[in-house]
PDB file of C-alpha atoms in Angstrom:
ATOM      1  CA  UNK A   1    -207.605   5.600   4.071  1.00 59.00           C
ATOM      2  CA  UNK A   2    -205.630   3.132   1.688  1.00 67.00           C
ATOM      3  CA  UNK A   3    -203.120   2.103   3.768  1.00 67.00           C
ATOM      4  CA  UNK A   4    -204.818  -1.221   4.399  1.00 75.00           C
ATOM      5  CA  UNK A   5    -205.706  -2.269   0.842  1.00 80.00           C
ATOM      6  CA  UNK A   6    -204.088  -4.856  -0.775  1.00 82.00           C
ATOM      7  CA  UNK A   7    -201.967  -4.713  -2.603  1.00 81.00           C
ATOM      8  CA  UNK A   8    -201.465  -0.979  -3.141  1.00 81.00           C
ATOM      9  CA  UNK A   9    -198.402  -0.059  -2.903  1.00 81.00           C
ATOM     10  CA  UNK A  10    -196.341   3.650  -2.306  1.00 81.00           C
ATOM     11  CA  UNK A  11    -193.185   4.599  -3.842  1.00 82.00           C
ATOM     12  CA  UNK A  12    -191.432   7.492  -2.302  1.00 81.00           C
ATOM     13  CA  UNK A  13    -188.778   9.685  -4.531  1.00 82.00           C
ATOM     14  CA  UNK A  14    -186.635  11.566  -1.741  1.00 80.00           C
ATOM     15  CA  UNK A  15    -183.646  12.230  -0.667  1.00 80.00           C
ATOM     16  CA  UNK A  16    -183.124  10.711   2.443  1.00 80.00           C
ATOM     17  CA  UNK A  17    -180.351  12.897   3.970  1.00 80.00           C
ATOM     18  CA  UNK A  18    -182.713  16.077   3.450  1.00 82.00           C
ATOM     19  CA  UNK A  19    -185.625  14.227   5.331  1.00 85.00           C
ATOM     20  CA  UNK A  20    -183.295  13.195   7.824  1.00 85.00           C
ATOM     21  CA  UNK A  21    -182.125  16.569   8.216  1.00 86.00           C
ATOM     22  CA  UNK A  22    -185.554  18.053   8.285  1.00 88.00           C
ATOM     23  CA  UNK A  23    -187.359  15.584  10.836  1.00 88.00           C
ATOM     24  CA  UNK A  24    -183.979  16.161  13.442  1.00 87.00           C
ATOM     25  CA  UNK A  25    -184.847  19.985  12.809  1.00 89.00           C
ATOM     26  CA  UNK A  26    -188.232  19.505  13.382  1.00 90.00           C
ATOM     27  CA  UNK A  27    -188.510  16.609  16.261  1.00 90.00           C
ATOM     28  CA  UNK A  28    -184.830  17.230  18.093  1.00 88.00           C
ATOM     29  CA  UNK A  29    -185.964  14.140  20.328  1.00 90.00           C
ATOM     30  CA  UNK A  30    -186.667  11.327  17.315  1.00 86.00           C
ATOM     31  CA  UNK A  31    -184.100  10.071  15.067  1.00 88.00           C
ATOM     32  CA  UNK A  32    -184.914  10.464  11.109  1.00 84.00           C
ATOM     33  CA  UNK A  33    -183.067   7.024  10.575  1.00 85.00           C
ATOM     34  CA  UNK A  34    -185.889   5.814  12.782  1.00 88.00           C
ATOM     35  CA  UNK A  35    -188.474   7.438  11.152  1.00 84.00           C
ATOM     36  CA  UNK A  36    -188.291   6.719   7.461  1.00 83.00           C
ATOM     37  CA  UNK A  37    -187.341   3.110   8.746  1.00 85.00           C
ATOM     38  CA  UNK A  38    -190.424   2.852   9.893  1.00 81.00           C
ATOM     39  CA  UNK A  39    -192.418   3.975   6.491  1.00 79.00           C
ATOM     40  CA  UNK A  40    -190.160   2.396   4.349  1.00 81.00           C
ATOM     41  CA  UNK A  41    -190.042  -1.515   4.231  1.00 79.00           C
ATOM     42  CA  UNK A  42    -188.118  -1.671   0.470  1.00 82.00           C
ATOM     43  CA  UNK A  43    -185.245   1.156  -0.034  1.00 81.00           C
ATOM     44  CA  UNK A  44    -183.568   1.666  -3.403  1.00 81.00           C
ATOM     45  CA  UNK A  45    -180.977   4.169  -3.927  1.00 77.00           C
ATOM     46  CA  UNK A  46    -180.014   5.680  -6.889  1.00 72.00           C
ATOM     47  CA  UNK A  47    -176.785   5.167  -7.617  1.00 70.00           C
ATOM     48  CA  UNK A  48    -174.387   8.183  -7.621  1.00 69.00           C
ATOM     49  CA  UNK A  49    -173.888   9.163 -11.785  1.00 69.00           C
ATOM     50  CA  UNK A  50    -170.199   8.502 -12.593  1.00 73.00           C
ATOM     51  CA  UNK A  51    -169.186   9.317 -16.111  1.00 72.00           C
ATOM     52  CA  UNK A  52    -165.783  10.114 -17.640  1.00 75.00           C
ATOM     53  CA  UNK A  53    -165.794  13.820 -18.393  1.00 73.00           C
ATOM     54  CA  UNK A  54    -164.847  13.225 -21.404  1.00 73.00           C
ATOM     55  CA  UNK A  55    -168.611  11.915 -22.044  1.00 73.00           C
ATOM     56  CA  UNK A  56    -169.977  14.094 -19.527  1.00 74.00           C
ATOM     57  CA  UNK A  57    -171.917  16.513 -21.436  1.00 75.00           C
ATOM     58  CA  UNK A  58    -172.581  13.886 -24.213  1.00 74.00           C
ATOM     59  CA  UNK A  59    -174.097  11.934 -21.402  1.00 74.00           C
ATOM     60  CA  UNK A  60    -176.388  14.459 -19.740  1.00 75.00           C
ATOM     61  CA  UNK A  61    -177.429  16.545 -23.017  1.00 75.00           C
ATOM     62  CA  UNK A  62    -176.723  14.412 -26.097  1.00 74.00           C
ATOM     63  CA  UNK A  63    -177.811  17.284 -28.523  1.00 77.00           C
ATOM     64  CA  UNK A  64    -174.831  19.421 -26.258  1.00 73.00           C
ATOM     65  CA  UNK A  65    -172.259  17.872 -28.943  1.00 73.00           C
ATOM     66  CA  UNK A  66    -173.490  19.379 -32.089  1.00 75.00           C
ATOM     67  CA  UNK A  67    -173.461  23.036 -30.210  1.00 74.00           C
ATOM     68  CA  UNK A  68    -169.800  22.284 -29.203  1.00 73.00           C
ATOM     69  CA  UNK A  69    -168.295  25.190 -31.439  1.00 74.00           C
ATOM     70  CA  UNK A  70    -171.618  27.476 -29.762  1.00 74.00           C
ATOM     71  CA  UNK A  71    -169.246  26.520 -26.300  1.00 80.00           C
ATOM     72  CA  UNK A  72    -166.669  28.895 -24.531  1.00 83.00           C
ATOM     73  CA  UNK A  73    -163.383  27.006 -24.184  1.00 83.00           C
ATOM     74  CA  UNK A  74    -163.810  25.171 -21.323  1.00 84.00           C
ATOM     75  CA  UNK A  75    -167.601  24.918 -20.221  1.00 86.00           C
ATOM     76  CA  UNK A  76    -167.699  21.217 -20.217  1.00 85.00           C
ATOM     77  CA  UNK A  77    -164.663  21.034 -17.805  1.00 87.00           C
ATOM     78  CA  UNK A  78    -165.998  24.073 -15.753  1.00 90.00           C
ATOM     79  CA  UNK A  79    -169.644  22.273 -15.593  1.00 89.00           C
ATOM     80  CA  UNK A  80    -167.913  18.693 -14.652  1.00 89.00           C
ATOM     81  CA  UNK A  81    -165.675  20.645 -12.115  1.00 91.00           C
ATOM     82  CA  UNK A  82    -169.275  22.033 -10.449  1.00 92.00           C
ATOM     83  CA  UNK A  83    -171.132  18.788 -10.852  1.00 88.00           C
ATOM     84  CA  UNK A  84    -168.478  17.155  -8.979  1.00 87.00           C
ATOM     85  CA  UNK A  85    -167.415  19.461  -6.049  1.00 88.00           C
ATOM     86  CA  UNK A  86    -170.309  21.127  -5.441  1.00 88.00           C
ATOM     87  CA  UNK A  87    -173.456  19.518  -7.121  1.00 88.00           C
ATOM     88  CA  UNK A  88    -172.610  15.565  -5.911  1.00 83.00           C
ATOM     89  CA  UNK A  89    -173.641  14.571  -9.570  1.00 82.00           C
ATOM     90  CA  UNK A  90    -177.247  15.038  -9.262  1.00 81.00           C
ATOM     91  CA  UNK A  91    -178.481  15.097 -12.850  1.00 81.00           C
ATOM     92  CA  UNK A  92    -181.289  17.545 -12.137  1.00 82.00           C
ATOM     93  CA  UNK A  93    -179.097  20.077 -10.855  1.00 87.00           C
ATOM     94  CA  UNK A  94    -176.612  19.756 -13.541  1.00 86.00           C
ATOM     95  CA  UNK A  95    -179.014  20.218 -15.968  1.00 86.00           C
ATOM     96  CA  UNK A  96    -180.264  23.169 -14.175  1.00 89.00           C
ATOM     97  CA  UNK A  97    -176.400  24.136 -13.824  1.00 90.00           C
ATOM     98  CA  UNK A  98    -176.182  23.581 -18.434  1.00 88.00           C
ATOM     99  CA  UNK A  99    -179.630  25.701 -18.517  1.00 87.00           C
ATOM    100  CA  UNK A 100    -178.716  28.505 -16.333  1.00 88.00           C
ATOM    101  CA  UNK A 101    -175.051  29.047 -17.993  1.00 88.00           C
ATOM    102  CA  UNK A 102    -176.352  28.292 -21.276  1.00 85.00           C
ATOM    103  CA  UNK A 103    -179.141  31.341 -21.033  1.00 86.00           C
ATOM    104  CA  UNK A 104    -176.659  33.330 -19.110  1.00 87.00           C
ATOM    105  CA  UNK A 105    -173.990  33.177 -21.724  1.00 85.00           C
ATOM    106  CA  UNK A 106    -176.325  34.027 -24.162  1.00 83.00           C
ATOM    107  CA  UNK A 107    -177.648  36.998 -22.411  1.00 83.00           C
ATOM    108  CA  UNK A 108    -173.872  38.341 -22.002  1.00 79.00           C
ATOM    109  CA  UNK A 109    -172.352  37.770 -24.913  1.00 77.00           C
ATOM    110  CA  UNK A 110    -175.406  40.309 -26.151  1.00 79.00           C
ATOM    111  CA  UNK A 111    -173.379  42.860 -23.753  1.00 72.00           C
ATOM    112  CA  UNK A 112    -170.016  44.135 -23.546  1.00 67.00           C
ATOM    113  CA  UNK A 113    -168.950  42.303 -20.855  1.00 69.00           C
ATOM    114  CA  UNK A 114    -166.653  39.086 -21.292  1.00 77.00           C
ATOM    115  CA  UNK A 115    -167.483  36.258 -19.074  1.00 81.00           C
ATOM    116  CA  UNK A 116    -165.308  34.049 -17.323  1.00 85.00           C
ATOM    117  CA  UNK A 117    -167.205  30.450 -18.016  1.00 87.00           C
ATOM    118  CA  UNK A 118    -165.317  28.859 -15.232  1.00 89.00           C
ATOM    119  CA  UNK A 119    -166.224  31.962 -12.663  1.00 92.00           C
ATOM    120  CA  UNK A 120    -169.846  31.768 -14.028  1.00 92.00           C
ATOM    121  CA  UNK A 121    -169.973  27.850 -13.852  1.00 93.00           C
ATOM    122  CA  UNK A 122    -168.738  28.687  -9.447  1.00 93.00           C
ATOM    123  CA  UNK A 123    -171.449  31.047  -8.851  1.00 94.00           C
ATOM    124  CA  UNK A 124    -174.526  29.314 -10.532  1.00 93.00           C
ATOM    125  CA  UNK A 125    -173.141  26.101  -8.850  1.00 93.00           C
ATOM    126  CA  UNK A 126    -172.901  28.486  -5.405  1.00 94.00           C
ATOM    127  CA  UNK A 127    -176.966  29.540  -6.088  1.00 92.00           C
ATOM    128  CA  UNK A 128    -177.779  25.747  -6.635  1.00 91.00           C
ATOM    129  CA  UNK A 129    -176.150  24.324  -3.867  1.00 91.00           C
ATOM    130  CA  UNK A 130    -175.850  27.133  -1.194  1.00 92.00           C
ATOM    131  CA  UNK A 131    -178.562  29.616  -1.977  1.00 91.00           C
ATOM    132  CA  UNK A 132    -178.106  31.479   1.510  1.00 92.00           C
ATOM    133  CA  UNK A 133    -174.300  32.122   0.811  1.00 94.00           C
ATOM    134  CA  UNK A 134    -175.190  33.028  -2.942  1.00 94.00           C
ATOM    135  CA  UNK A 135    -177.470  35.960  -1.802  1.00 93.00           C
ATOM    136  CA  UNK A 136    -174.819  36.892   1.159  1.00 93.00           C
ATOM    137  CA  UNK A 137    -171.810  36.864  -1.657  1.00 93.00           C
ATOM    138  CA  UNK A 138    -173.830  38.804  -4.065  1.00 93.00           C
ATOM    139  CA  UNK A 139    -174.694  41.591  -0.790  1.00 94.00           C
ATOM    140  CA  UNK A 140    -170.936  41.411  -0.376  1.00 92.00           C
ATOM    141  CA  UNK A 141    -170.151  42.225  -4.010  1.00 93.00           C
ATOM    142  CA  UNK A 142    -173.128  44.888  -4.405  1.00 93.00           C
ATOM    143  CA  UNK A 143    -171.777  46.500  -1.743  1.00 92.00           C
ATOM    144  CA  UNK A 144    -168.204  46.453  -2.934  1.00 90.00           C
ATOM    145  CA  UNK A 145    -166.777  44.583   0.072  1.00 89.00           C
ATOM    146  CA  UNK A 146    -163.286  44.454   0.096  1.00 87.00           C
ATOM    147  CA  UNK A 147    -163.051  40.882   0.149  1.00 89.00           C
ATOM    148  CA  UNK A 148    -166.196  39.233  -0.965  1.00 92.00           C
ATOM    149  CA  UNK A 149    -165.725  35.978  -0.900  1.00 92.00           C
ATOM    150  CA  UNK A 150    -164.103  36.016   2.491  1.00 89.00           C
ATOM    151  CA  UNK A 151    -166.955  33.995   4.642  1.00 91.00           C
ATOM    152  CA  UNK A 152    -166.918  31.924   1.936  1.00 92.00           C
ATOM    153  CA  UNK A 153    -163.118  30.865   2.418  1.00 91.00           C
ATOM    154  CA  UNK A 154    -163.960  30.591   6.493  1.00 91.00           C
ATOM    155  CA  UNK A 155    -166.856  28.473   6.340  1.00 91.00           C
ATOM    156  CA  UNK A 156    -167.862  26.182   8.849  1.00 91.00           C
ATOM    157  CA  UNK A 157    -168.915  23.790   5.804  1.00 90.00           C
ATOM    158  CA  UNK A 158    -166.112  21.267   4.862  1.00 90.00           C
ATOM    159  CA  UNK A 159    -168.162  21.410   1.293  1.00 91.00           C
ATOM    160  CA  UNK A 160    -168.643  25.030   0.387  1.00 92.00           C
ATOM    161  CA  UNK A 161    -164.646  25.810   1.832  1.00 91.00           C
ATOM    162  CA  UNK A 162    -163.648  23.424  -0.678  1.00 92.00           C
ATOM    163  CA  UNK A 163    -165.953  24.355  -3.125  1.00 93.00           C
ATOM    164  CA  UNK A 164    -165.054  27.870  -2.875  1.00 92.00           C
ATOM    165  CA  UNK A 165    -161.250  27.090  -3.262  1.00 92.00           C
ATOM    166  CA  UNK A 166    -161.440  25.580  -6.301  1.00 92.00           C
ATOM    167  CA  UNK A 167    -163.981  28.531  -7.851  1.00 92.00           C
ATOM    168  CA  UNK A 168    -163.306  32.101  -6.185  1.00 90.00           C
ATOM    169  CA  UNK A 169    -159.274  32.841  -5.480  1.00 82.00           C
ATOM    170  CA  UNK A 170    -158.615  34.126  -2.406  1.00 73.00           C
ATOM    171  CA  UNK A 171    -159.171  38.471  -2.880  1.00 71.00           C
ATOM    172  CA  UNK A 172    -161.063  37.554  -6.018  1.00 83.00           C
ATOM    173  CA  UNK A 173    -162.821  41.874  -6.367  1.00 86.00           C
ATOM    174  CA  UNK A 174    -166.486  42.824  -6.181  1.00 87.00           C
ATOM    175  CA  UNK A 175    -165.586  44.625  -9.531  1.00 87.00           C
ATOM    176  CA  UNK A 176    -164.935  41.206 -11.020  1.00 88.00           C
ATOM    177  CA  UNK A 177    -167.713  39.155  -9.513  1.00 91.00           C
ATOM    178  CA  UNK A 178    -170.165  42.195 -10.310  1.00 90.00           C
ATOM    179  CA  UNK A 179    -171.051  41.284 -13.881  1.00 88.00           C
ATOM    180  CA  UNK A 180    -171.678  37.701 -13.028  1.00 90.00           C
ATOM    181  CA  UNK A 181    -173.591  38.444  -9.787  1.00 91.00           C
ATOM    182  CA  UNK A 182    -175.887  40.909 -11.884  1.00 87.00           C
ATOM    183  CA  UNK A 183    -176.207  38.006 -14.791  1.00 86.00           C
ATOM    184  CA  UNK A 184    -176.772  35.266 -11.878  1.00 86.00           C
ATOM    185  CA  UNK A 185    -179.977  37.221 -10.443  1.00 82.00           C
ATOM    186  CA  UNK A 186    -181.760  36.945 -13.742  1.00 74.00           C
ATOM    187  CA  UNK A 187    -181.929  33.163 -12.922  1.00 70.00           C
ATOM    188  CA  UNK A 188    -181.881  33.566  -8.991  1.00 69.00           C
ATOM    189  CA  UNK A 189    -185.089  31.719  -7.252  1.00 60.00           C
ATOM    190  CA  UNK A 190    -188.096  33.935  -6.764  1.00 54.00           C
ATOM    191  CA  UNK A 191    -187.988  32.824  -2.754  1.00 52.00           C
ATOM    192  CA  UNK A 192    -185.471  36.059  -2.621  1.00 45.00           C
ATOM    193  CA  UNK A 193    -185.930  37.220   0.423  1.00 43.00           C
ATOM    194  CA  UNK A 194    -185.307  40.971  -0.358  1.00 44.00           C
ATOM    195  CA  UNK A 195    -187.624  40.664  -3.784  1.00 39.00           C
TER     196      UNK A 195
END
């Protein structure tokens, strides 16, 4: 209906790999190059955030730097490692990444149970990015599979294998994943499909 009025103009936030995904999954027969070419006559990328660790969190959450000494050793590399490997910089996600580790942190430092930052910072980065093989590591671990993190290691993703070599060794226990698995589903989406 205002298509045709001038001057009126649209300005579409998405990410174009994700629509291109989705319109090959949904019309196998049209190209989703094709498709946004023709809706969009003006595209502007974002540019890709590239910041020196160093200024990482500083960066992102500028009020992160006077709760430095509130910080296990190690959460800003652990959350630059994530936001790198797995997370492709996207600000959202790494401040969904900060959120979720800073609650969860919280939360178990209330128990008994010491957390490895680094092995926390790998699994919420595994929920954001991968939420399938999140929920099929945490089945693994829940039901103390030998090796939990094995389809993780032989996935057919190029991403998540190298993801999951840099954050979960190889024969890395349910017993040691457990605590963070049963911290991680505190924050897990509510699209669970066994909620």
């Amino acid at each position: 209906l205002v298509m045709d009025v001038p001057g009126f103009i649209f300005v579409l936030a998405l990410d174009y790999d994700v629509l291109v995904k989705a319109v090959a999954e949904r019309y196998p027969h049209a190209s989703g190059h094709i498709f946004i070419e023709k809706m969009v006559q003006v595209p502007i990328r974002v540019p890709r955030l590239e910041v020196e660790e160093s200024e990482f969190l500083k960066y992102l959450v500028p009020e992160m730097e006077s709760r430095a000494d509130q910080l296990p050793p190690g959460f800003s590399r652990a959350v630059y490692d994530v936001s790198s490997a797995g997370l492709d910089f996207n600000p959202r996600q790494i401040k969904r990444l900060i959120n979720s580790m800073l609650v969860l942190l919280r939360v178990g430092a209330t128990g008994s149970v010491e957390i490895d930052s680094r092995l926390l910072a790998g699994v919420v980065g595994l929920q954001l990015r991968w939420p399938d093989e999140y929920r099929d590591l945490a089945d693994a671990v829940f039901s103390d599979d030998a090796d939990p993190t094995a389809d993780l290691h032989a996935s057919q993703d190029d991403d998540l294998r190298r993801y999951t070599v840099a954050f979960f060794t190889k024969g890395v226990s349910s017993d040691t994943l457990r605590p963070i698995l049963t911290l991680t589903r505190a924050v897990d989406s509510p699209a669970r499909s066994d909620a």
